[in-house]
Coordinates of C-alpha atoms in Angstrom, one line a residue:
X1 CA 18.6 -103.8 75.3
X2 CA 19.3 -100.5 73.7
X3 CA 23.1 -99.9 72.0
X4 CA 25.2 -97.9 74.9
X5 CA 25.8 -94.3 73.6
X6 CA 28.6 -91.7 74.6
X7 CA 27.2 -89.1 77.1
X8 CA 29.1 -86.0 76.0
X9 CA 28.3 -83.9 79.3
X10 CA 30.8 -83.8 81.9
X11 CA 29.1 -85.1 85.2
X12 CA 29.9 -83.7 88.8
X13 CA 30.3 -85.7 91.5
X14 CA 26.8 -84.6 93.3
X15 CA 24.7 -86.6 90.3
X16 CA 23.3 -90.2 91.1
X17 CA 25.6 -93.0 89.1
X18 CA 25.8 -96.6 88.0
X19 CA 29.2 -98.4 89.2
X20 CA 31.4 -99.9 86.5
X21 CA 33.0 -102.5 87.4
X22 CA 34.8 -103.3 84.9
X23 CA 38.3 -102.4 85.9
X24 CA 40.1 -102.5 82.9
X25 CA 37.9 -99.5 81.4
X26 CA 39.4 -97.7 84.2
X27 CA 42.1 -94.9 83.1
X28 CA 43.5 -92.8 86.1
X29 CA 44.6 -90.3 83.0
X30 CA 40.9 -89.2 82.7
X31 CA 40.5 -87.5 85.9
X32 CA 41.4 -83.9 85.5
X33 CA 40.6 -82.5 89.2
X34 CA 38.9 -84.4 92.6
X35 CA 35.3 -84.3 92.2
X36 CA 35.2 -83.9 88.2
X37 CA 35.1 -86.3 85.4
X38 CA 37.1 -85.3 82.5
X39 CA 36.7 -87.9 80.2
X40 CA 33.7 -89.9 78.5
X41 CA 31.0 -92.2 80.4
X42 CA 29.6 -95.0 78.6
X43 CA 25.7 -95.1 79.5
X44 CA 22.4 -96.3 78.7
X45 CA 20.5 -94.4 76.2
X46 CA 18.6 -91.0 78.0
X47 CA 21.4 -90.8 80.1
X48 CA 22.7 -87.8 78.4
X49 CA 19.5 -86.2 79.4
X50 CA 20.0 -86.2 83.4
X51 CA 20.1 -82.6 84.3
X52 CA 22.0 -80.7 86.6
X53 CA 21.0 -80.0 90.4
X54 CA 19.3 -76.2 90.5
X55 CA 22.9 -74.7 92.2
X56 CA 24.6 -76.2 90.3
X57 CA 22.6 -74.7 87.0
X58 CA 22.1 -71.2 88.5
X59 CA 26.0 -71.0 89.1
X60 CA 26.7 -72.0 85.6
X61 CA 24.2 -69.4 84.1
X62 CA 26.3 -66.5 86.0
X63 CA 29.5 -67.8 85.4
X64 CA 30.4 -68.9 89.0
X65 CA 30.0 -72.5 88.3
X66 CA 32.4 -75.2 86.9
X67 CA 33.3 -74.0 83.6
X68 CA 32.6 -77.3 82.2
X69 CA 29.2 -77.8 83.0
X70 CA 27.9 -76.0 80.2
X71 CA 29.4 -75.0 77.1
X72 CA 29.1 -71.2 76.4
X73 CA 26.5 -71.9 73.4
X74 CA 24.2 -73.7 75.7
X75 CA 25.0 -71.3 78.9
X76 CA 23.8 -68.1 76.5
X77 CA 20.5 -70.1 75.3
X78 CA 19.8 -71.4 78.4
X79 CA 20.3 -67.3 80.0
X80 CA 18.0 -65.9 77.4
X81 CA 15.5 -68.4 78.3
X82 CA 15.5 -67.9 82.0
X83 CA 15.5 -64.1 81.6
X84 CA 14.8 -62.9 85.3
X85 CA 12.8 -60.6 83.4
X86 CA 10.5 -63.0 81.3
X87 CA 11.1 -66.2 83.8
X88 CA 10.6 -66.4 87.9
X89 CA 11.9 -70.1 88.1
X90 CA 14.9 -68.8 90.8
X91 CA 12.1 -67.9 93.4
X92 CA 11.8 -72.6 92.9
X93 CA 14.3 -72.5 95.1
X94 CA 15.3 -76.3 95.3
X95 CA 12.4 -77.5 93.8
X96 CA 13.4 -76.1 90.3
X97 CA 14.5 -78.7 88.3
X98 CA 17.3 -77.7 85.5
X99 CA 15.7 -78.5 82.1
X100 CA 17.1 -81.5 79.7
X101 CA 20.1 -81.2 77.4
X102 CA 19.6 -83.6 74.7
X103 CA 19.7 -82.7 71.1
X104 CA 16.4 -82.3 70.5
X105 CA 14.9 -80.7 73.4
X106 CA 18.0 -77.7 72.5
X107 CA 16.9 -77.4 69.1
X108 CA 13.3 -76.3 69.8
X109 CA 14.8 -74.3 72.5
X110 CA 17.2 -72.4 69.9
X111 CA 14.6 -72.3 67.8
X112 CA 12.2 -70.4 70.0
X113 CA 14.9 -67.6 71.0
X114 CA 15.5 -67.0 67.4
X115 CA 12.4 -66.3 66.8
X116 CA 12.1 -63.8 70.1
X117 CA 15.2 -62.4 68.2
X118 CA 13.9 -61.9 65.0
X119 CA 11.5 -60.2 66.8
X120 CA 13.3 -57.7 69.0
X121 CA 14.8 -56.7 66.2
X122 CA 11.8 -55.8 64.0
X123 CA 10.6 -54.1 67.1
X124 CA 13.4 -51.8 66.9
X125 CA 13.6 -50.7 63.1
X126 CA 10.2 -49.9 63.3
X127 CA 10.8 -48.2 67.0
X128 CA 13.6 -46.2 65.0
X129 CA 11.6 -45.4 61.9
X130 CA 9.5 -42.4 60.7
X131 CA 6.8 -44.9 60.7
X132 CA 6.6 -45.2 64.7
X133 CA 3.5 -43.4 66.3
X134 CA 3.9 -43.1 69.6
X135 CA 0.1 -43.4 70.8
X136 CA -0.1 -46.4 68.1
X137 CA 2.6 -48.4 68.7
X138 CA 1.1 -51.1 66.4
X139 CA 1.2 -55.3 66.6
X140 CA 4.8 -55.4 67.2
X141 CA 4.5 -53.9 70.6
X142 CA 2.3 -54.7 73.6
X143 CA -1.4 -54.1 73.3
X144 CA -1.2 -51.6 76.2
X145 CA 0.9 -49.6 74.6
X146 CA -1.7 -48.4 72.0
X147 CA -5.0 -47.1 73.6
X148 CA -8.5 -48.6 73.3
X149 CA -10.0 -45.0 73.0
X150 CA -9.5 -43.3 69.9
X151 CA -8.8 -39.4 70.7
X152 CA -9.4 -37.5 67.5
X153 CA -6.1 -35.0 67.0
X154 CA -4.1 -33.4 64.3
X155 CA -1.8 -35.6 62.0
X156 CA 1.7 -35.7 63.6
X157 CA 4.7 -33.2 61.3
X158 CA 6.3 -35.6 59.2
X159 CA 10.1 -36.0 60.5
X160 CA 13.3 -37.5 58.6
X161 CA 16.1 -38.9 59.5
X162 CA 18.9 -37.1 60.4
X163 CA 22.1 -39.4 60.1
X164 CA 24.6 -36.4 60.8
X165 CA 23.2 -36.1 63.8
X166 CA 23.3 -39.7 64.7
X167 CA 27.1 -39.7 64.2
X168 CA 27.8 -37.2 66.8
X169 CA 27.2 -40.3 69.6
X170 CA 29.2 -38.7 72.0
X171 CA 27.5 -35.5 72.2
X172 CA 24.2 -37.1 71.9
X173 CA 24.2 -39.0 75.2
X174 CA 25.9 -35.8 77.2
X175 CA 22.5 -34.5 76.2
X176 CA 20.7 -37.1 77.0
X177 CA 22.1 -37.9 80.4
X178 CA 20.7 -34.7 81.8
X179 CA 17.4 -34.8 80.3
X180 CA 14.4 -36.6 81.2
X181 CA 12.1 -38.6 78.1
X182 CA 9.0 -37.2 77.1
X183 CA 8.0 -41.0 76.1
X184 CA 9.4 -44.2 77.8
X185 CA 8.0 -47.6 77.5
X186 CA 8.9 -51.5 78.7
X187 CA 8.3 -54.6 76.9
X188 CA 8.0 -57.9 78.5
X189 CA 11.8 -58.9 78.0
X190 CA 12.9 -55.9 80.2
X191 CA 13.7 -53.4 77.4
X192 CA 13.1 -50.0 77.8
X193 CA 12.0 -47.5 74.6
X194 CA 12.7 -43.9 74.8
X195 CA 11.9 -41.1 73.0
X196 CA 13.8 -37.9 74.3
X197 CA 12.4 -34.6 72.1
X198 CA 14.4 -31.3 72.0
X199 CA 12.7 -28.6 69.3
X200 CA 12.0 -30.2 66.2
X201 CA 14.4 -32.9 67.7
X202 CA 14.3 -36.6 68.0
X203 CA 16.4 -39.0 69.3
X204 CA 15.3 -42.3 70.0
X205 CA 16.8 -44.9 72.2
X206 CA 16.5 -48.4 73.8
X207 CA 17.7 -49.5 77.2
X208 CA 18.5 -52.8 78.0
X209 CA 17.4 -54.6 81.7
X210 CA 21.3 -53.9 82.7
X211 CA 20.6 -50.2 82.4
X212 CA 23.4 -49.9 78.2
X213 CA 21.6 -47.2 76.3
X214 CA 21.5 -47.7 72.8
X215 CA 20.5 -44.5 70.4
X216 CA 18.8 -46.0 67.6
X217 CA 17.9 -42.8 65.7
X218 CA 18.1 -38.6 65.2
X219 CA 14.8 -37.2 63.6
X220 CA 13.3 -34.2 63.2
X221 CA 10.0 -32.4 61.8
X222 CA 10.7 -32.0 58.2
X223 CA 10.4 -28.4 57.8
X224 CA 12.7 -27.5 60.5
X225 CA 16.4 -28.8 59.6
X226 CA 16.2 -31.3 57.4
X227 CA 14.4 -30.6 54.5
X228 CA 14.0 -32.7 51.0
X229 CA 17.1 -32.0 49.0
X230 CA 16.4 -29.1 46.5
X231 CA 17.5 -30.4 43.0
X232 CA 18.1 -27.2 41.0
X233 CA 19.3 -26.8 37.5
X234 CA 22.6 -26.4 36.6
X235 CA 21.8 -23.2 34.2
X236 CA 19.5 -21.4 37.2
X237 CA 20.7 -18.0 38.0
X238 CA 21.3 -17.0 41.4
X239 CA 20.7 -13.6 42.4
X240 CA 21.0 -13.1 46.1
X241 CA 22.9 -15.0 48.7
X242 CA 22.7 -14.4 52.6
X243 CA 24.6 -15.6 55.2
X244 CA 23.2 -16.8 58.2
X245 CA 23.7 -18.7 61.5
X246 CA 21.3 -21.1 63.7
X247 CA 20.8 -22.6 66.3
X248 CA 20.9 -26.4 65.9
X249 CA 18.8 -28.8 68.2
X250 CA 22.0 -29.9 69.4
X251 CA 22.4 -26.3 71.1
X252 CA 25.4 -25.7 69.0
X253 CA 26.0 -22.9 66.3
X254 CA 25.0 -23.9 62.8
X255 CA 26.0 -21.7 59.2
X256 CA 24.1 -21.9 55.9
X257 CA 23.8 -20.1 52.8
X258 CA 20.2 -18.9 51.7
X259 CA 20.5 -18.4 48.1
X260 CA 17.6 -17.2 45.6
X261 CA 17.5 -17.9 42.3
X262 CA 16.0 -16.0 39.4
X263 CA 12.9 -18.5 38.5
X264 CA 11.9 -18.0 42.7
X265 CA 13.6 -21.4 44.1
X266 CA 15.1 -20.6 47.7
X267 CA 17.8 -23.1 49.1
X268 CA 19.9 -23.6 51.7
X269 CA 23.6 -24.4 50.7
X270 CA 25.4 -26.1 54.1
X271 CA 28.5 -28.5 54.9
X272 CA 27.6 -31.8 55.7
X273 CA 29.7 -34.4 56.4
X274 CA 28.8 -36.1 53.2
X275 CA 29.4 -33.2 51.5
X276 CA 27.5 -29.6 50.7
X277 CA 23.8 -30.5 51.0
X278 CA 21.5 -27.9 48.8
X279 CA 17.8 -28.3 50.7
X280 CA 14.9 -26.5 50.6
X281 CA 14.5 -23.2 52.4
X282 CA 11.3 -22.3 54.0
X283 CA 10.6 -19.0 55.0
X284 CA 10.3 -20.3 58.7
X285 CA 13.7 -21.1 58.4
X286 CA 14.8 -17.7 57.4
X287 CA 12.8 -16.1 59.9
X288 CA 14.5 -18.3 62.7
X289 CA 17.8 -17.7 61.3
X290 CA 19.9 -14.7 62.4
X291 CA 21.3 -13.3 58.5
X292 CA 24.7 -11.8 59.0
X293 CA 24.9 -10.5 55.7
X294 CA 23.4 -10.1 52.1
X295 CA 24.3 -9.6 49.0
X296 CA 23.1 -9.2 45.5
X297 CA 24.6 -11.5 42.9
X298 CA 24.3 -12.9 39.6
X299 CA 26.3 -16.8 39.8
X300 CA 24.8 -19.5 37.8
X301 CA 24.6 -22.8 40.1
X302 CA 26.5 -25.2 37.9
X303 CA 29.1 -22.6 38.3
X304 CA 29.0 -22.7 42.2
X305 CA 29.0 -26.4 42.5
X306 CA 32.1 -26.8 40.7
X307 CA 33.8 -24.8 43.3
X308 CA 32.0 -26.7 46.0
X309 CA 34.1 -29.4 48.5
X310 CA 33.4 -32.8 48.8
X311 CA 32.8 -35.0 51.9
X312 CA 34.9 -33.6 55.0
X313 CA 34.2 -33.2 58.8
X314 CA 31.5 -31.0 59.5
X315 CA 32.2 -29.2 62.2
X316 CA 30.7 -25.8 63.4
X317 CA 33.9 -24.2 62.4
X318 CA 34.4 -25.6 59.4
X319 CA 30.8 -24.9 58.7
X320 CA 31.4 -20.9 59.5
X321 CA 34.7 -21.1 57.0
X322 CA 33.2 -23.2 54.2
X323 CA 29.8 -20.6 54.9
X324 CA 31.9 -17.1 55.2
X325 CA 34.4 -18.2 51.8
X326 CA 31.4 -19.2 49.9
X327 CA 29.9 -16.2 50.5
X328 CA 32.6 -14.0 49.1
X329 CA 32.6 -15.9 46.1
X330 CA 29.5 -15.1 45.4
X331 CA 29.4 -11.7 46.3
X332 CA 32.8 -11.3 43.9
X333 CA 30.9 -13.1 41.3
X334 CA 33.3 -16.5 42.3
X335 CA 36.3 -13.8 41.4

C-alpha cells in the first residue's frame, strides 16, 4: 500500500471524505471556521488531486469564493487559462468539472501560459514597430489578418519613431478618445490592435478584453517631423537662419529654426526634451511652415552649439523662447 502523503489543499465541507477514526489525531485547534478545514489531512496518494465542485471553482476564479481555496498563483493561472475569451467551459454549467491540482499537471499548465505570454508580447513589439504592415500582418498574427489576394500598390512612406511624442500620454488619449481608428483588429485572446492616424501621425495602441488602452507607440512618415538627425560639421558656416512655426500632429504650435549653411546643408534646429535636435530640413517642411522672420548671418555651427541648452521640458513655450533667443543670436552674430 502506498506511503500516506500530506494533501496541502484545504478541503471544503461539500467534498466526499474518508472518516478517521483515529481520535487521538484529532485536534479541535485545527478548525479555523464551521465548514473549513484549516489544518493538514493525511490521505492516500492522488488524493491531493480531487478537484473542486464547478461553483465552488468559478467563485474562486472571481474572487467571491473562500479565499483559501486557491492560492493567488494558482487562481491567476488557472484565470488565464479559462479566458472567457479563449475558453467557453462556464456555459458546462454543472457538468464542468474543475481541472487537477497536482504538481505536475500545474507545471505543463504554467508552462503553456508562458509560452502564450512570450507570445503576446512579441506580437506587440512588432505591432509597435516600423516593421508592422498593416495589410501584412505577418506569422505573429492571425492568418485573416493578412489577405490571400495580393493587391499590387505603392511602398508605404517609411515612418520613425517619435518618443517625444509618446511621453505626452495624457494628451495623447484626449485625442484619441474622440477619434475613431482607421485600423482595428482582435486576436483570439480578446485583445484589440489599433492604429489611430492624424497627418503624418501614428499612434498605435492595444486594448485589453476589459476595455484599458495601452499606447504602444507615436510614428510618423519620415519626411514630415521627424527626420534623420543632420550631423553637420563643427567648422560649416551658416549663413541664413529663419524662424518659423508649425503645426504639430498633435494640433499644437511647434517653433524651429531653418538654418542654411554655406556648403548647401539645410537643418532644422528645435527643443526637444532630450535636448536641441539638428534634423534634416526638406523643402516640404519649409513650404508647410509659416517663417516669421529671416535673416542673413554668418555663425559657424561649433560656435552655435556651444551656446545651445541641454535636456529640459519641451514645451511649446519654451520651444517659442529657446526659437525667438536663438534667433537673435544669430542675427547679432551670437553678440
Amino acid at each position: 500500500m502506498a506511503a500516506p502523503q500530506t494533501a496541502t489543499a484545504r478541503l471544503s465541507m461539500g467534498m466526499p471524505r474518508g472518516v478517521d477514526l483515529n481520535l487521538d489525531r484529532f485536534n479541535l485547534s485545527g478548525v479555523s471556521q464551521e465548514g473549513a478545514w484549516a489544518g493538514t489531512l493525511e490521505a492516500p496518494a492522488g488524493s491531493e488531486k480531487i478537484a473542486l465542485d464547478a461553483g465552488a471553482f468559478w467563485r474562486a476564479l472571481e474572487d467571491e469564493g473562500d479565499a483559501a481555496a486557491l492560492r493567488e498563483e494558482d487562481r491567476s493561472l488557472f484565470a488565464s487559462v479559462f479566458n472567457p475569451s479563449l475558453s467557453d467551459r462556464r456555459q458546462d454549467g454543472s457538468r464542468f468539472v474543475p481541472p487537477a491540482t497536482g504538481l505536475s499537471h500545474v507545471h505543463r499548465l504554467k508552462m503553456l501560459t508562458q509560452e502564450e505570454g512570450k507570445a503576446r508580447q512579441l506580437r506587440k513589439a512588432h505591432f509597435c514597430s516600423v516593421d508592422f504592415v498593416p495589410d501584412a500582418a505577418g506569422p505573429l498574427f492571425p492568418s485573416s489578418w493578412t489577405s490571400s489576394i495580393g493587391i499590387a500598390s505603392s511602398a508605404p512612406a517609411p515612418l520613425v519613431q517619435r518618443p517625444d511624442l509618446e511621453a505626452e500620454d495624457g494628451m495623447l488619449r484626449d485625442i484619441l478618445a474622440s477619434t475613431s481608428p482607421s485600423f482595428e483588429r482582435t486576436t483570439e485572446d480578446g485583445t484589440s490592435f489599433l492604429i489611430f492616424k492624424f497627418g503624418s501621425l501614428e499612434v498605435r495602441a492595444m486594448k485589453d478584453p476589459s476595455g484599458d488602452l495601452e499606447i504602444g507607440a507615436v510614428l510618423s512618415v519620415s519626411d514630415a517631423g521627424a527626420r534623420a538627425a543632420l550631423v553637420l560639421d563643427g567648422d560649416e558656416l551658416i549663413v541664413k537662419v529663419a524662424e518659423c512655426v508649425e503645426r504639430a500632429p498633435t494640433g499644437s504650435a511647434r517653433y524651429f529654426l531653418a538654418v542654411e549653411t554655406a556648403a548647401g546643408a539645410s537643418a532644422a534646429v528645435e527643443l526637444l526634451a532630450s535636448g536641441v535636435s539638428w534634423t534634416e530640413c526638406s523643402a516640404g517642411r519649409r513650404a508647410q511652415a509659416k517663417i516669421l522672420r529671416a535673416q542673413d548671418c554668418k555663425v559657424i555651427v561649433g560656435e552655435l552649439r556651444a551656446t545651445l541648452p541641454g535636456a529640459r521640458k519641451a514645451s511649446s513655450s519654451s520651444q517659442k523662447q529657446f526659437v525667438q533667443a536663438t534667433f537673435l543670436r544669430l542675427a547679432g552674430a551670437l553678440a
